[in-house]
Short mmCIF file of C-alpha atoms in Angstrom, two decimals:
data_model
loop_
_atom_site.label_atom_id
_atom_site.label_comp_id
_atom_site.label_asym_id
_atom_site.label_seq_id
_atom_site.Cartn_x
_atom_site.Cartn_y
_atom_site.Cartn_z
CA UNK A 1 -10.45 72.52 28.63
CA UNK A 2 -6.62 71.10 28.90
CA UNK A 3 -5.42 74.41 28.72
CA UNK A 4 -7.86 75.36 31.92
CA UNK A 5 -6.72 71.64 33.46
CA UNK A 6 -10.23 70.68 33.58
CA UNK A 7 -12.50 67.91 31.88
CA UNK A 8 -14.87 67.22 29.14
CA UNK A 9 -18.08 65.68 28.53
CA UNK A 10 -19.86 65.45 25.55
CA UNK A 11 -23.55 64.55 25.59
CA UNK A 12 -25.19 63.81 22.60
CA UNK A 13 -27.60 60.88 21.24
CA UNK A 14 -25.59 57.98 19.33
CA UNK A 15 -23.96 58.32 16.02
CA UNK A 16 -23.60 62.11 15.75
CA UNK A 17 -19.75 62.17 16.28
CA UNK A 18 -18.78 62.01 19.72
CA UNK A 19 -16.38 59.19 20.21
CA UNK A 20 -14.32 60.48 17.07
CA UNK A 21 -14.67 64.34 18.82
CA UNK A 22 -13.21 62.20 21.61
CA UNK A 23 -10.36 60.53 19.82
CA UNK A 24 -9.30 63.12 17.52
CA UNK A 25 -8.51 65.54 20.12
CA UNK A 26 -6.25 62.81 21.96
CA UNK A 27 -4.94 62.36 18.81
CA UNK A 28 -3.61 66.30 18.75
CA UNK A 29 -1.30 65.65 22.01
CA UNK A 30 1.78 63.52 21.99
CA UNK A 31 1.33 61.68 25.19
CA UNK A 32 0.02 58.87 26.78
CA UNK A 33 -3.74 57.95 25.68
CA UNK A 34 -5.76 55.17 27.49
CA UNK A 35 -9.75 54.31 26.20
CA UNK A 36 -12.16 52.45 28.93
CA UNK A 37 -15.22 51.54 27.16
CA UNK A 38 -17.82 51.98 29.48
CA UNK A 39 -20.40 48.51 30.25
CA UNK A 40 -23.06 48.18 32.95
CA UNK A 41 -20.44 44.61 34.11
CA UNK A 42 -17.45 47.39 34.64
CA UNK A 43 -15.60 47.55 37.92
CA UNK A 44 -13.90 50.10 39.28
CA UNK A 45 -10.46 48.07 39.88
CA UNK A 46 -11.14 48.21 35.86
CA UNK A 47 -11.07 52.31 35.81
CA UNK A 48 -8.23 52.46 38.51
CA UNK A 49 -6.16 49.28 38.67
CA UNK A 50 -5.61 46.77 41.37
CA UNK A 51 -3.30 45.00 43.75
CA UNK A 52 -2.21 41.33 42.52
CA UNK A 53 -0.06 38.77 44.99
CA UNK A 54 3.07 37.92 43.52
CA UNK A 55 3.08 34.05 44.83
CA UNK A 56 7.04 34.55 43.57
CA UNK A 57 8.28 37.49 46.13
CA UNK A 58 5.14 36.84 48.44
CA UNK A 59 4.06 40.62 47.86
CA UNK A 60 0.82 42.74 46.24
CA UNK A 61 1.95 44.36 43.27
CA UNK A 62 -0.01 47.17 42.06
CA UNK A 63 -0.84 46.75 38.55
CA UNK A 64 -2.18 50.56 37.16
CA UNK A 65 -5.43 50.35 35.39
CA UNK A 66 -6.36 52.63 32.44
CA UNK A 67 -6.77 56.07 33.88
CA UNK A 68 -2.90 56.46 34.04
CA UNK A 69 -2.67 58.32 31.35
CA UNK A 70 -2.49 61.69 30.06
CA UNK A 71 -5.62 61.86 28.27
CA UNK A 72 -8.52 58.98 29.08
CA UNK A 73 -11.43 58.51 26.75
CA UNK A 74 -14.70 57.23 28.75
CA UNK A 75 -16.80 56.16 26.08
CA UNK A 76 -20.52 56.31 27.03
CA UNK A 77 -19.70 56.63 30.77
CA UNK A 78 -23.13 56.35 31.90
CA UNK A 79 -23.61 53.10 30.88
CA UNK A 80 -21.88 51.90 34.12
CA UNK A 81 -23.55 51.24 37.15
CA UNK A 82 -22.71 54.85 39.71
CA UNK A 83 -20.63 53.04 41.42
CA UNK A 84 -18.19 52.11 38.85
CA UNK A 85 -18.85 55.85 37.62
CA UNK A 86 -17.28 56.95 40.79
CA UNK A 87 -14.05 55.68 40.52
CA UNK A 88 -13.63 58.45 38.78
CA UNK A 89 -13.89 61.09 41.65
CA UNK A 90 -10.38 60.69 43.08
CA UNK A 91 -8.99 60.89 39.63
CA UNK A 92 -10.64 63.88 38.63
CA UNK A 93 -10.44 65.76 41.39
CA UNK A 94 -6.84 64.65 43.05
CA UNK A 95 -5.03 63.22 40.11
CA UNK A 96 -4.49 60.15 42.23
CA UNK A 97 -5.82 57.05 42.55
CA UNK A 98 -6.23 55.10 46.23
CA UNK A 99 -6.46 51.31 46.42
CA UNK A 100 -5.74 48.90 48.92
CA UNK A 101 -4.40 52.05 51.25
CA UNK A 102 -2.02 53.30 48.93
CA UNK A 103 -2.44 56.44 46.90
CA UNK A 104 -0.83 56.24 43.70
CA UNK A 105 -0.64 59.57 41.24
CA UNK A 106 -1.63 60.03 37.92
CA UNK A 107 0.27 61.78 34.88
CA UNK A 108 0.30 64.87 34.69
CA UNK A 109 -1.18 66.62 33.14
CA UNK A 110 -4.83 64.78 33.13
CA UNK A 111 -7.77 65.09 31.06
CA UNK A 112 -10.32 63.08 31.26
CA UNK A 113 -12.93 63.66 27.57
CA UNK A 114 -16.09 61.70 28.55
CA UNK A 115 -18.55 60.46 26.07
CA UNK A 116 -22.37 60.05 27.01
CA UNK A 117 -25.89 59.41 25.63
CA UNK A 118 -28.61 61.61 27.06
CA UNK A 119 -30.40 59.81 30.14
CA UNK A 120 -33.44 59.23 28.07
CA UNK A 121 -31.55 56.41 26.51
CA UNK A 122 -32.56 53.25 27.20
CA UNK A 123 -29.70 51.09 28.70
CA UNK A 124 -28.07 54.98 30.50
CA UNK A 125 -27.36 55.67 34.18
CA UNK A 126 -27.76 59.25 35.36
CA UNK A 127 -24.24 60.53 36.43
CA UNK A 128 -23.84 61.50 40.43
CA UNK A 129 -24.02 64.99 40.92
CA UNK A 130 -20.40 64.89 42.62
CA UNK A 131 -19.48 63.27 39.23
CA UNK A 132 -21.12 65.92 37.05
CA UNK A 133 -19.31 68.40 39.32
CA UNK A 134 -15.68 67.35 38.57
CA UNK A 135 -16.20 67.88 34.66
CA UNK A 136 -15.46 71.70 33.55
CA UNK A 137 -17.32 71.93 30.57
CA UNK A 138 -20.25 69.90 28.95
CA UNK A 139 -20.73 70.34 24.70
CA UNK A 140 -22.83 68.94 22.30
CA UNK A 141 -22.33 68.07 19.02
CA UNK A 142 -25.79 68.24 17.03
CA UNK A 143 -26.81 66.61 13.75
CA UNK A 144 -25.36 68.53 10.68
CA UNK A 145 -26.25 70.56 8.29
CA UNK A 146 -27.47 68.98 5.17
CA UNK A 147 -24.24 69.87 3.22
CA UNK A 148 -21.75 68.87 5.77
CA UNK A 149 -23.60 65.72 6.27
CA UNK A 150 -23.71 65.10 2.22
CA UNK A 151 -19.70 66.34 2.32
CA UNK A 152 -19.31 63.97 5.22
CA UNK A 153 -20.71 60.80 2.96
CA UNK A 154 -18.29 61.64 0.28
CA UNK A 155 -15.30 61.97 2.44
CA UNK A 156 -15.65 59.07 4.42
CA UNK A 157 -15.54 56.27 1.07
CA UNK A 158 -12.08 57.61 0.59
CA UNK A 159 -10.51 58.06 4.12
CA UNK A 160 -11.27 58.46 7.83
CA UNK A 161 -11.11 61.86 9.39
CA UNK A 162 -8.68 60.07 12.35
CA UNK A 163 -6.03 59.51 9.67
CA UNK A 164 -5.51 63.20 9.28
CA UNK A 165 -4.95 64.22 12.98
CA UNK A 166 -1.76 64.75 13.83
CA UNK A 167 -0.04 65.67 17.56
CA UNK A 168 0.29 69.51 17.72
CA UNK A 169 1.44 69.66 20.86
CA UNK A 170 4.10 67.49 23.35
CA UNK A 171 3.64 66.72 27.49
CA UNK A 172 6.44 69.67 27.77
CA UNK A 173 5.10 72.41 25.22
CA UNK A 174 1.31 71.60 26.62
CA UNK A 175 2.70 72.03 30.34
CA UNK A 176 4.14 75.30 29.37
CA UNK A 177 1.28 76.37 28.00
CA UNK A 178 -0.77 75.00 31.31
CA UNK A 179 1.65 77.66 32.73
CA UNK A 180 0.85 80.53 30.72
CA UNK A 181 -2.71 80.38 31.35
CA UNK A 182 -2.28 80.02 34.84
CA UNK A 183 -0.46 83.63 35.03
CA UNK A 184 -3.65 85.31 32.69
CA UNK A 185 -4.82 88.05 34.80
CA UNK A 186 -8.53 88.09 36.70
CA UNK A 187 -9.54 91.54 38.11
CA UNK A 188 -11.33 91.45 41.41
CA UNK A 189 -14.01 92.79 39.59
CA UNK A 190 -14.71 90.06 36.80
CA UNK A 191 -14.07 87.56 40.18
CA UNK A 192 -17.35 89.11 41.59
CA UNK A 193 -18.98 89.11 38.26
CA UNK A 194 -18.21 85.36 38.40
CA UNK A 195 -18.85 85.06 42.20
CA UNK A 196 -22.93 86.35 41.63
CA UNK A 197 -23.69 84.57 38.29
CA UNK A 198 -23.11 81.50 40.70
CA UNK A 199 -24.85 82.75 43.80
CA UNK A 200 -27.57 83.83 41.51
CA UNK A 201 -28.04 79.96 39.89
CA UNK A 202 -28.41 79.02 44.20
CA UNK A 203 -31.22 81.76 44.67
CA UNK A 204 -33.53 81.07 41.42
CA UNK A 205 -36.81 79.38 41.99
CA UNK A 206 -36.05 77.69 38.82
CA UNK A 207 -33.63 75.74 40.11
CA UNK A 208 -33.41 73.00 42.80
CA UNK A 209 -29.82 72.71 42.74
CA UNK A 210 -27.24 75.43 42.03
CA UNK A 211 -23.69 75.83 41.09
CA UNK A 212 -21.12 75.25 43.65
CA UNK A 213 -18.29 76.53 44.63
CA UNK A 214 -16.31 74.38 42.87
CA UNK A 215 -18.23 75.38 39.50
CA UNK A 216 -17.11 79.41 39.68
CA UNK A 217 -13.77 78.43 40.34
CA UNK A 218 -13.63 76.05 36.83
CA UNK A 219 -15.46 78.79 35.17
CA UNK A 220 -12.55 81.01 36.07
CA UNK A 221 -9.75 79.01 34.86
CA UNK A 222 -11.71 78.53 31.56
CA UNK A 223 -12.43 82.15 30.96
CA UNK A 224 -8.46 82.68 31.75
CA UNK A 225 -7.98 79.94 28.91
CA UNK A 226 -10.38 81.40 26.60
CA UNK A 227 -8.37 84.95 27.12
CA UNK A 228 -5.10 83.61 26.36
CA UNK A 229 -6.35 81.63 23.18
CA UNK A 230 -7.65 85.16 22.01
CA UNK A 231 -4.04 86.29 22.71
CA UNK A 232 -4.56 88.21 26.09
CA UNK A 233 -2.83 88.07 29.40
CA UNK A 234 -6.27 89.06 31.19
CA UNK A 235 -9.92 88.00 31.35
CA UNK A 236 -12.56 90.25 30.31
CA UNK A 237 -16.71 90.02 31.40
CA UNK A 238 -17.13 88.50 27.73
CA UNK A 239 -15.06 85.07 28.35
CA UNK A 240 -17.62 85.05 31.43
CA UNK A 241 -20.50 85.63 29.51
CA UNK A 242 -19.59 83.03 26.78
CA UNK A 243 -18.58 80.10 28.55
CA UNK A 244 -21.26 80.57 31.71
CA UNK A 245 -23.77 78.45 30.08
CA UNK A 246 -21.10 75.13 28.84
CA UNK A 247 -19.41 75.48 32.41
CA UNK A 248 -22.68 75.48 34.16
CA UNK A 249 -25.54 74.23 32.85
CA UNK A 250 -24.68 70.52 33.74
CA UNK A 251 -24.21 71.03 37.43
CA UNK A 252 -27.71 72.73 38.29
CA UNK A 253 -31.04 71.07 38.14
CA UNK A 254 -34.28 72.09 37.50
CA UNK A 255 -37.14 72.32 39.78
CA UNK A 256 -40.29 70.05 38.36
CA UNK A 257 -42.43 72.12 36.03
CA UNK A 258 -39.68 75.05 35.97
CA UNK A 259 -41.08 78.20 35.38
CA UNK A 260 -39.26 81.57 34.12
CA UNK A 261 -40.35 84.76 36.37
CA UNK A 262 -43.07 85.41 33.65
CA UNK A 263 -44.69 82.43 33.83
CA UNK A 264 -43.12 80.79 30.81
CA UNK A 265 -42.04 77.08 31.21
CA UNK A 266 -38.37 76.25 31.09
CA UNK A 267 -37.48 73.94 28.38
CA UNK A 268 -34.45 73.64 29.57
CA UNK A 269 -31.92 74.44 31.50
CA UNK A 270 -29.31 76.60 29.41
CA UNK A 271 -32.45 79.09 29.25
CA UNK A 272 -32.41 79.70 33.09
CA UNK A 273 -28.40 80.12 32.68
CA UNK A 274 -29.00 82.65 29.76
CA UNK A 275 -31.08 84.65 32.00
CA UNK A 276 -29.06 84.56 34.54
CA UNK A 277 -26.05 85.64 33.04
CA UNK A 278 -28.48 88.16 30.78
CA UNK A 279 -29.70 89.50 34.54
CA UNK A 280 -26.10 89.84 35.97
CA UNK A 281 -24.92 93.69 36.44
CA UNK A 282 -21.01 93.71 34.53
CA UNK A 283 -18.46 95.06 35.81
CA UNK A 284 -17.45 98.55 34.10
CA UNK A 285 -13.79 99.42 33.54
CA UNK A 286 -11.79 101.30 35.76
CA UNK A 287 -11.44 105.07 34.96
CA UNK A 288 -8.01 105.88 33.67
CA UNK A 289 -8.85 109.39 35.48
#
């Protein structure tokens, strides 16, 4: 997702990994990392910063908050209230950050890796749909399989995993690699294939709310990430195909009692994205003829 200059959330239920997920990939890029621990009595001048009067020089001095940083972790973000969720928007979306009339910009580049429990949890706040929107790419962990979780008890009496993670990457190399991917090739073909995935999530019956506009055009950059991480300088149907569903699937929302065209119930909604994409005519090369 850094690579594609977008943001990450990871949504899982408590204690299966995601806060060190979080850290340890802040811990892979030499720049500056900033942590706001998300509590239902957090206010945005917390997230973003705030103007304080200098009695001295008689003058508001704007003192940055957090989110000026490179990389910000927002552990369990939806257990703010939505409002304090939103001061997010600007960030993500601008890289800036308005207060008191004055628009201030963030670092760049800017990640923002999320951390949240599912909305079942008691204690949660459901994120805004404009603030679902802004994040490129929701994972989840899982529990693990019983030999990585028995491996996982043995490693952890001797040393934490956080210990081993060392930067990879600086600002500059990460920035010219932010480049690189930017110049990865998308044929107006795979654009379309893109282009009616997306219409298609607007037009099912299984849906209430579909992807936007804003959603095909992160799906893009990812797939043109995912190509030059697999060492080409052009995207392919398959990066498409394989990142539809993480790009996607937490900007629509289902319809009560969801049904598939066969009558099946949806259990949920990366099925309806499967099909989708499953449904979706590719693209066939162009003759060399």
């Amino acid at each position: 997702m850094l690579l594609a200059e977008g943001h990450l959330l990871i949504e899982d239920v408590p204690g299966v990994g995601k806060t060190v997920l979080a850290r340890a990939l802040a811990r892979c890029v030499d720049g500056r990392v900033s942590r706001i621990q998300f509590t239902p009595d957090l206010l945005p001048a917390d997230i973003t910063g705030v103007s304080v009067y200098r009695q001295q020089t008689g003058t508001f001095e704007f003192t940055p908050g957090p989110v000026f940083a490179h990389i910000v972790i927002g552990d369990e973000i939806n257990r703010a209230s939505p409002k304090t969720q939103s001061a997010l928007l600007e960030c993500m979306e601008e890289g800036q950050v308005t207060v008191d009339g004055r628009t201030h910009a963030l670092a760049k580049p800017f990640l923002v890796v999320a951390t949240q429990n599912p909305i079942e949890m008691e204690g949660t706040y459901a994120l805004p749909e404009a603030q679902r929107d802004r994040f490129m790419a929701r994972i989840s962990i899982g529990y693990p399989a019983v030999d990585d979780e028995q491996r996982m008890l043995r490693d952890r009496e001797r040393v934490s995993p956080l210990d081993e993670c060392r930067p990879v990457v600086d600002i500059a190399g990460l920035t010219r690699m932010i480049a690189t991917v930017r110049e990865v090739y998308v044929s107006p073909a795979v654009e379309r294939y893109a282009v009616l995935i997306a219409q298609a999530t607007r037009d099912d019956t299984a849906l209430r709310l579909g992807a936007s506009p804003r959603s095909t055009l992160q799906l893009v950059r990812a797939a043109r990430a995912r190509a030059a991480l697999d060492g080409r300088d052009f995207v392919v149907p398959d990066d498409i195909d394989a990142l539809a569903t993480t790009v996607l699937s937490h900007r629509v929302i289902l319809v009560p009692r969801a049904q598939h065209p066969d009558g099946r119930p949806v259990g949920h909604v990366d099925e309806v994205i499967d099909r989708i994409v499953a449904a979706t005519p590719v693209p066939v090369p162009a003759s060399d003829d």
